[in-house]
Short mmCIF file of C-alpha atoms and ligand atoms in Angstrom, two decimals:
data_model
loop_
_atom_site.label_atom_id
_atom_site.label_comp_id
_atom_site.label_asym_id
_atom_site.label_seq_id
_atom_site.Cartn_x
_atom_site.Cartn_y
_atom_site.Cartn_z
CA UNK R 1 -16.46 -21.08 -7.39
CA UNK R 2 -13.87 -23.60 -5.17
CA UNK R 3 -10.52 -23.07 -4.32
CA UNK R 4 -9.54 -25.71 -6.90
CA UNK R 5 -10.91 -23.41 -9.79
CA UNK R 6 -8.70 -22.95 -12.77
CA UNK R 7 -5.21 -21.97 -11.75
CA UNK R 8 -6.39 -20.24 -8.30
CA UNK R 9 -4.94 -22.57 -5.63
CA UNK R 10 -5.73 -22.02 -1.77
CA UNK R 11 -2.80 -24.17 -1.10
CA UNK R 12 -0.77 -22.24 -3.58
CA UNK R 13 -1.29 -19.49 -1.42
CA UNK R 14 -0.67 -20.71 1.73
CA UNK R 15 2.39 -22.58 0.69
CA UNK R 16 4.06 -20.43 -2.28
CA UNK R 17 3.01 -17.18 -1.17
CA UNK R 18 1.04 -16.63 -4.87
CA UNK R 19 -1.78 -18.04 -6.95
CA UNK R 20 -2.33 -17.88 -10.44
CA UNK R 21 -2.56 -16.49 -13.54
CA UNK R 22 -6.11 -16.59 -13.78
CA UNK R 23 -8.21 -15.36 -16.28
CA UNK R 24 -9.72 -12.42 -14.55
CA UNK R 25 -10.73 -9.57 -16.82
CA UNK R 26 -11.98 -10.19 -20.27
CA UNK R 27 -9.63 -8.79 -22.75
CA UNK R 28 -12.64 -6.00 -23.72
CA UNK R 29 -12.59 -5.33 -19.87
CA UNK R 30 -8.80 -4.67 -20.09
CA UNK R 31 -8.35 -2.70 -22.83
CA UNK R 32 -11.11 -0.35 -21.80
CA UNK R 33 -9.25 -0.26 -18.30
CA UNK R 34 -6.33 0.58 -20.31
CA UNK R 35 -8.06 3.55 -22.32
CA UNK R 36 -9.77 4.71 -19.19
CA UNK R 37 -6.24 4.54 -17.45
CA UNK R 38 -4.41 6.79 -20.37
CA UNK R 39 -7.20 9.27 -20.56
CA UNK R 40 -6.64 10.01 -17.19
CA UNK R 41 -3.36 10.50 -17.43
CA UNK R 42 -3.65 13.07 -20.46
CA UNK R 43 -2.32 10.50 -22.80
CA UNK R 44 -3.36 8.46 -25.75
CA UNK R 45 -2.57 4.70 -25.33
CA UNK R 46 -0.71 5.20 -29.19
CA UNK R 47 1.94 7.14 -27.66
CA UNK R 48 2.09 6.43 -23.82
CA UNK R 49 4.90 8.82 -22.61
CA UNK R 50 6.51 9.31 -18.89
CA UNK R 51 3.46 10.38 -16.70
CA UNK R 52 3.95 12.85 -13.49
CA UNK R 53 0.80 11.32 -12.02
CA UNK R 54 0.81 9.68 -9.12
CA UNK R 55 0.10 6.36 -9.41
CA UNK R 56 -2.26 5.61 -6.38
CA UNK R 57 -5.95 6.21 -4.82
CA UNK R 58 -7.53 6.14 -8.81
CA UNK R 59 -10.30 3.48 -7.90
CA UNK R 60 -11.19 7.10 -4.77
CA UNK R 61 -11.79 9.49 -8.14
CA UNK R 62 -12.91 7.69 -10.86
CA UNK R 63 -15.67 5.30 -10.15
CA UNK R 64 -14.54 2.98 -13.18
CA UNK R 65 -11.32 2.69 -11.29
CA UNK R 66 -13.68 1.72 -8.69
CA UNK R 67 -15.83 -0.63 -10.96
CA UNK R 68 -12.77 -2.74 -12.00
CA UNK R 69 -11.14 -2.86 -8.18
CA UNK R 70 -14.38 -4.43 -7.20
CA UNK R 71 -14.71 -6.60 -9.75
CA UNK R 72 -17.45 -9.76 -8.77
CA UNK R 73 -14.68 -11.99 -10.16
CA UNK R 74 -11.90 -10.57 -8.26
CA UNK R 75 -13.73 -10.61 -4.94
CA UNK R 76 -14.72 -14.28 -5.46
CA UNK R 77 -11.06 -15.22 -5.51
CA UNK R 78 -10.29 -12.98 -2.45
CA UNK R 79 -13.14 -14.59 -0.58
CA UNK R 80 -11.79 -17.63 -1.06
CA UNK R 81 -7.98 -16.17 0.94
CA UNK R 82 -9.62 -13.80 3.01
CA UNK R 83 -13.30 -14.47 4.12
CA UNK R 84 -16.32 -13.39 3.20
CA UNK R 85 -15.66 -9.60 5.26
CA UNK R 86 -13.34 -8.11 2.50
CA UNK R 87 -12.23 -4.42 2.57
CA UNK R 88 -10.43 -2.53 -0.08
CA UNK R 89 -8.04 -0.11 1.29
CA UNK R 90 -5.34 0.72 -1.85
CA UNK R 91 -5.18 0.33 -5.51
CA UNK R 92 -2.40 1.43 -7.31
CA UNK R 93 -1.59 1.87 -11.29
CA UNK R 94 1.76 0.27 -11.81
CA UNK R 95 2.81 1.85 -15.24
CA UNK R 96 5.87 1.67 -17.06
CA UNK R 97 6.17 3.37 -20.20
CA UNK R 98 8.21 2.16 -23.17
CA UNK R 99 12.37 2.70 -22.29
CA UNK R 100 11.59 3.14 -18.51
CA UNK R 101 14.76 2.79 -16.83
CA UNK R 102 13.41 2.42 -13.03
CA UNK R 103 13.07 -0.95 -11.85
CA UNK R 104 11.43 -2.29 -9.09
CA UNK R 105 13.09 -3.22 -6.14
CA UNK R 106 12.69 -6.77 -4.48
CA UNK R 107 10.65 -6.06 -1.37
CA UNK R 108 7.56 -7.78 0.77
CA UNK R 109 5.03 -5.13 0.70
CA UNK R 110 3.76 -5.25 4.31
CA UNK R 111 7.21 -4.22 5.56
CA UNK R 112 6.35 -0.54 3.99
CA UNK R 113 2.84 -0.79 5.57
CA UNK R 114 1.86 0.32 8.96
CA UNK R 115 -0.94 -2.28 9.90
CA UNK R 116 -1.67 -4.94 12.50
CA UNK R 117 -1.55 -7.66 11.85
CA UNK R 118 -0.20 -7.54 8.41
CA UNK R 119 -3.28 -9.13 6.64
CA UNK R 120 -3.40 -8.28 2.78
CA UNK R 121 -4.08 -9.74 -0.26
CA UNK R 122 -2.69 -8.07 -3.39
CA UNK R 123 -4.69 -9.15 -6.47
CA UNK R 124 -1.97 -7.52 -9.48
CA UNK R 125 -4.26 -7.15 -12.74
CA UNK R 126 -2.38 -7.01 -16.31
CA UNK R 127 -4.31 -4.77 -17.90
CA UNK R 128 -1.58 -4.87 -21.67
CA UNK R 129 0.86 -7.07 -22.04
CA UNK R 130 3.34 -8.30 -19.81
CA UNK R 131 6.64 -10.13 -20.80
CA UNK R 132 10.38 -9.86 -19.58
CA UNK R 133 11.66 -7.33 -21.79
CA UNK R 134 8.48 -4.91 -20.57
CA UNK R 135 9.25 -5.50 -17.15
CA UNK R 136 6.97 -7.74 -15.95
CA UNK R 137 5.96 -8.59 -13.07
CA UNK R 138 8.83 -11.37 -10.68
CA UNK R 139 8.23 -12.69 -7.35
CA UNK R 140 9.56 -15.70 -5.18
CA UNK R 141 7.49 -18.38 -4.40
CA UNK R 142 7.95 -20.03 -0.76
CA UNK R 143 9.60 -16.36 -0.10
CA UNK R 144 6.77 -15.43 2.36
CA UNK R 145 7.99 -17.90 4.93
CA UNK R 146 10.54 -14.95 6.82
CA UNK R 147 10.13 -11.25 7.24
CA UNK R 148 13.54 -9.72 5.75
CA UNK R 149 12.56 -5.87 7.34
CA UNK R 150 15.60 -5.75 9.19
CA UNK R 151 17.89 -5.95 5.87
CA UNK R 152 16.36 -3.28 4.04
CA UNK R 153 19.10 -0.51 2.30
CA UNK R 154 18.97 2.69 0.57
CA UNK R 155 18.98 1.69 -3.59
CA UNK R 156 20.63 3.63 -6.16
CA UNK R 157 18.69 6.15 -8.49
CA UNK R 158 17.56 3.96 -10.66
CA UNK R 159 15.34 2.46 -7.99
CA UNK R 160 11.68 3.18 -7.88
CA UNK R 161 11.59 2.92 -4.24
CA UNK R 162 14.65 5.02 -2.09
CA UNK R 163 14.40 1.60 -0.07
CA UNK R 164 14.41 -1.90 -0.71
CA UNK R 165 16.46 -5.77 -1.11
CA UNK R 166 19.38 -5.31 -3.92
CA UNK R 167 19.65 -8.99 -5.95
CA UNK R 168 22.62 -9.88 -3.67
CA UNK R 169 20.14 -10.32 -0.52
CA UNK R 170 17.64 -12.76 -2.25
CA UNK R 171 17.83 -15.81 -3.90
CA UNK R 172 17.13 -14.61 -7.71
CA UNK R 173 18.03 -18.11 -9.65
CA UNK R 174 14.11 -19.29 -7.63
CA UNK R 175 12.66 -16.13 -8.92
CA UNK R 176 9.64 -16.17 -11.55
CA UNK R 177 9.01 -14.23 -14.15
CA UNK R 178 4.76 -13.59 -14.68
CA UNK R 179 4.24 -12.83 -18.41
CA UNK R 180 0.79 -12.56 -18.47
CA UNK R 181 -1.89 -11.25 -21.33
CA UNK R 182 -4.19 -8.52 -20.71
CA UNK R 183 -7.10 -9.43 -18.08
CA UNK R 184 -4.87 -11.92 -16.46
CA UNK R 185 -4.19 -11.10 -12.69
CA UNK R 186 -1.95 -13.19 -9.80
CA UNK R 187 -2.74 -12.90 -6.19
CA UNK R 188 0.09 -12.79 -3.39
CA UNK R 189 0.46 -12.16 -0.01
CA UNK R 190 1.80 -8.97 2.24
CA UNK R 191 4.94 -10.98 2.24
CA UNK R 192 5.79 -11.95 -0.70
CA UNK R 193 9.28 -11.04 -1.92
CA UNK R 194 8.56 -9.06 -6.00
CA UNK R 195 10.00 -6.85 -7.75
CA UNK R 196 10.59 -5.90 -11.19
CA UNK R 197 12.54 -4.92 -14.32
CA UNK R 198 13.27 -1.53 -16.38
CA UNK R 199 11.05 -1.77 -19.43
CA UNK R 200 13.34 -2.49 -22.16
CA UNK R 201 10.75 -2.55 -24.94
CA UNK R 202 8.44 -0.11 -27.15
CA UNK R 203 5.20 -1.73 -25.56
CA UNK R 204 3.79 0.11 -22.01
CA UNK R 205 3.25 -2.41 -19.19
CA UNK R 206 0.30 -1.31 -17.16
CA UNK R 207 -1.50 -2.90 -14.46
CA UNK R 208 -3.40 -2.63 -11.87
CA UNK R 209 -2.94 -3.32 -8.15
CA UNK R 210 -5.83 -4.40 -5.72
CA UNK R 211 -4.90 -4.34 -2.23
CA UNK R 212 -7.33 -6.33 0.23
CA UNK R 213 -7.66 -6.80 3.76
CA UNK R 214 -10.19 -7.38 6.45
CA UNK R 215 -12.05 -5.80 8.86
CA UNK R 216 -10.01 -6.84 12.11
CA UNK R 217 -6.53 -5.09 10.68
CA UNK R 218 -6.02 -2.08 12.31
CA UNK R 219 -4.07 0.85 10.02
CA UNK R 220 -1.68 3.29 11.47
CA UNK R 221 -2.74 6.78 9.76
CA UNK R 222 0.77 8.72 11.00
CA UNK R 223 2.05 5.77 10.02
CA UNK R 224 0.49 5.94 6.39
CA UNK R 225 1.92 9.68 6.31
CA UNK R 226 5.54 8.60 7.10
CA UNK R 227 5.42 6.23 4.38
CA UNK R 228 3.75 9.01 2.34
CA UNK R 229 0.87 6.75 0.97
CA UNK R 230 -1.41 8.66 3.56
CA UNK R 231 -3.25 10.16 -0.16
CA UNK R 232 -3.75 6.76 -1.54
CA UNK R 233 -5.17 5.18 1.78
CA UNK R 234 -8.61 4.45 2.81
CA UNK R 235 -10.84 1.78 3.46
CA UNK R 236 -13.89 0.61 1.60
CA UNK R 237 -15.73 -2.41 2.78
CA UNK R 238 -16.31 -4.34 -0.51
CA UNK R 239 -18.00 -7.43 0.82
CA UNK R 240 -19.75 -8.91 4.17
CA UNK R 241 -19.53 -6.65 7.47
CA UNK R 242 -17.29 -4.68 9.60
CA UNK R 243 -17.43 -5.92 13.44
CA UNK R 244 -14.46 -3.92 14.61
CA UNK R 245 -14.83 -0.71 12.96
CA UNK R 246 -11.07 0.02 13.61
CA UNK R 247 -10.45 2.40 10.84
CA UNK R 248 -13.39 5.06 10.77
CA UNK R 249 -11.07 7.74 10.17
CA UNK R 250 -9.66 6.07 6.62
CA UNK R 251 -13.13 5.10 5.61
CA UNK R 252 -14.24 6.25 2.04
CA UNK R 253 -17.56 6.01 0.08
CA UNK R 254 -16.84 4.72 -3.94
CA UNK R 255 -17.09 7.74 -6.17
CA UNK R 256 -20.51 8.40 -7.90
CA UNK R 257 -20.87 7.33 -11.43
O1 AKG J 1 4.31 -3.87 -10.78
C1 AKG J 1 5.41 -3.94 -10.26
O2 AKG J 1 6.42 -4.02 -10.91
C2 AKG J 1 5.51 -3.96 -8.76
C3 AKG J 1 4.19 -4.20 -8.13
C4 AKG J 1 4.24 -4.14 -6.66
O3 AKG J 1 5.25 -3.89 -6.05
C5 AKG J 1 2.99 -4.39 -5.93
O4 AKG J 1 1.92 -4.50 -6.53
O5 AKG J 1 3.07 -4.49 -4.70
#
C-alpha cells in the first residue's frame, strides 16, 4: 500500500488535519462488530436503547474488540502517518442511540490528554450508518494548525463532555459533515477540531475509535486519572518495537481468545 491509495492522503494529513473515508472494514466485518458491540452491552441491535456502559477500554476485555482495533488494514494506513513502531493505547465505542439528545462538543482531543509530545492518530471506524440527522461524525479541516486549550469553557447539560469549544469559538460554516457507510473509517490527528450532533433519527450511530501513538510519547498516569480515562488507558505495542519503554506501568497484553 502507498500513501496515494484510494482516498488515504499523507498530504491530507499533514495539511487538513484528516484523511479519508476509506473503505476499511468490509460491511460483514462491521455488522458483526456491531452485533458483538450490542451483545456486550445487554442489547439487541433491533432495539438499541440508552446504555450505562462505559464506552472505553472494550478492545482490554473482549479480544474481538481487540481483533478489529488491530485490524492489518487499519495498521497499514497508520504506518503510513506514524511509522512502522505503532502502539495502541485507547479505543473507545462512540454510541448514540436513536433520540440521543447529547451532542458532542467541538474539541482537539490531545488537549484532554496528558502525553508528551502529543503524538496520536485517531482512526474513527463507522461500524452502522452515519448521516447528519444520526449525528455523524464533523470536524474542521486545516483546524489542526493552532492549539485552542486556553479557550476551553464549562458546556451546558446537554454536552457530552462538562468541557469543551461552544459553536461561537470556531469557525462552523468550514466544518464537514462525514456520512459514512458501515466499514468506512477517517483518520485525524490529536488536534483536530470535531465534534458532533444529537441523534435526531430512529437509526443508532455506532463507531469505533482507534487511538494510536508511538513508542517515544510519554503518558502521564495521574494525569490519565484527573481526566478520569485512567480505566480505558494502556498501551499495547501493535506493530515494530519499543526503544524507549516509557510507559511500562500502562502496558497491557490483548485479551485471550
Ligand atoms: O463520535 C463522535 O461524535 C466524537 C468522536 C470523538 O470525539 C473522537 O473520536 O475523538
Amino acid at each position: 500500500m502507498t500513501a496515494s491509495d484510494a482516498r488515504f492522503s499523507i498530504r491530507q494529513l499533514e495539511e487538513e488535519g484528516y484523511t479519508g473515508p476509506v473503505a476499511l472494514l468490509t460491511p460483514d466485518e462491521a455488522a458483526a462488530g456491531r452485533r458483538a458491540f450490542f451483545e456486550a452491552i445487554g442489547q439487541d441491535e433491533d432495539a438499541p436503547g440508552p446504555s450505562g456502559r462505559r464506552p472505553g477500554g472494550f478492545n482490554l476485555e473482549y479480544r474481538w474488540a481487540h481483533d478489529l482495533a488491530t485490524h492489518e488494514k487499519a495498521l497499514d494506513y497508520v504506518e503510513l502517518a506514524l511509522g512502522p513502531d505503532i502502539v495502541l493505547w485507547a479505543t473507545v465505542f462512540w454510541y448514540k442511540e436513536p433520540r440521543n439528545a447529547k451532542y458532542i462538543p467541538w474539541h482537539q482531543d490531545a488537549s484532554y490528554w496528558p502525553m508528551e509530545p502529543r503524538i496520536n492518530l485517531t482512526a474513527w471506524i463507522a461500524l452502522g450508518p452515519t448521516f447528519r440527522e444520526n449525528g455523524c461524525l464533523r470536524l474542521i479541516p486545516g483546524s489542526h494548525k493552532a492549539w485552542l486549550d486556553d479557550d476551553y469553557r464549562p458546556l451546558d447539560a446537554q454536552s457530552a463532555f462538562s468541557r469543551g469549544l461552544s459553536p461561537d469559538q470556531v469557525d462552523e460554516s468550514r466544518a464537514i459533515d462525514l456520512e459514512m457507510s458501515p466499514g468506512e473509517a477517517v483518520f485525524f490527528s490529536e488536534a483536530t477540531l470535531h465534534g458532533s450532533n444529537a441523534n435526531e433519527s430512529d437509526v443508532p450511530r455506532v463507531a469505533y475509535s482507534l487511538r494510536f501513538t508511538t513508542p517515544e510519547v510519554r503518558f502521564d498516569p495521574d494525569g490519565l486519572k484527573e481526566q478520569r480515562i485512567d480505566y480505558l488507558a494502556r498501551t499495547i505495542l501493535v506493530r515494530g518495537k519499543d526503544r524507549y519503554r516509557l510507559n511500562d506501568s500502562l502496558m497491557a497484553e490483548p485479551p485471550a481468545d
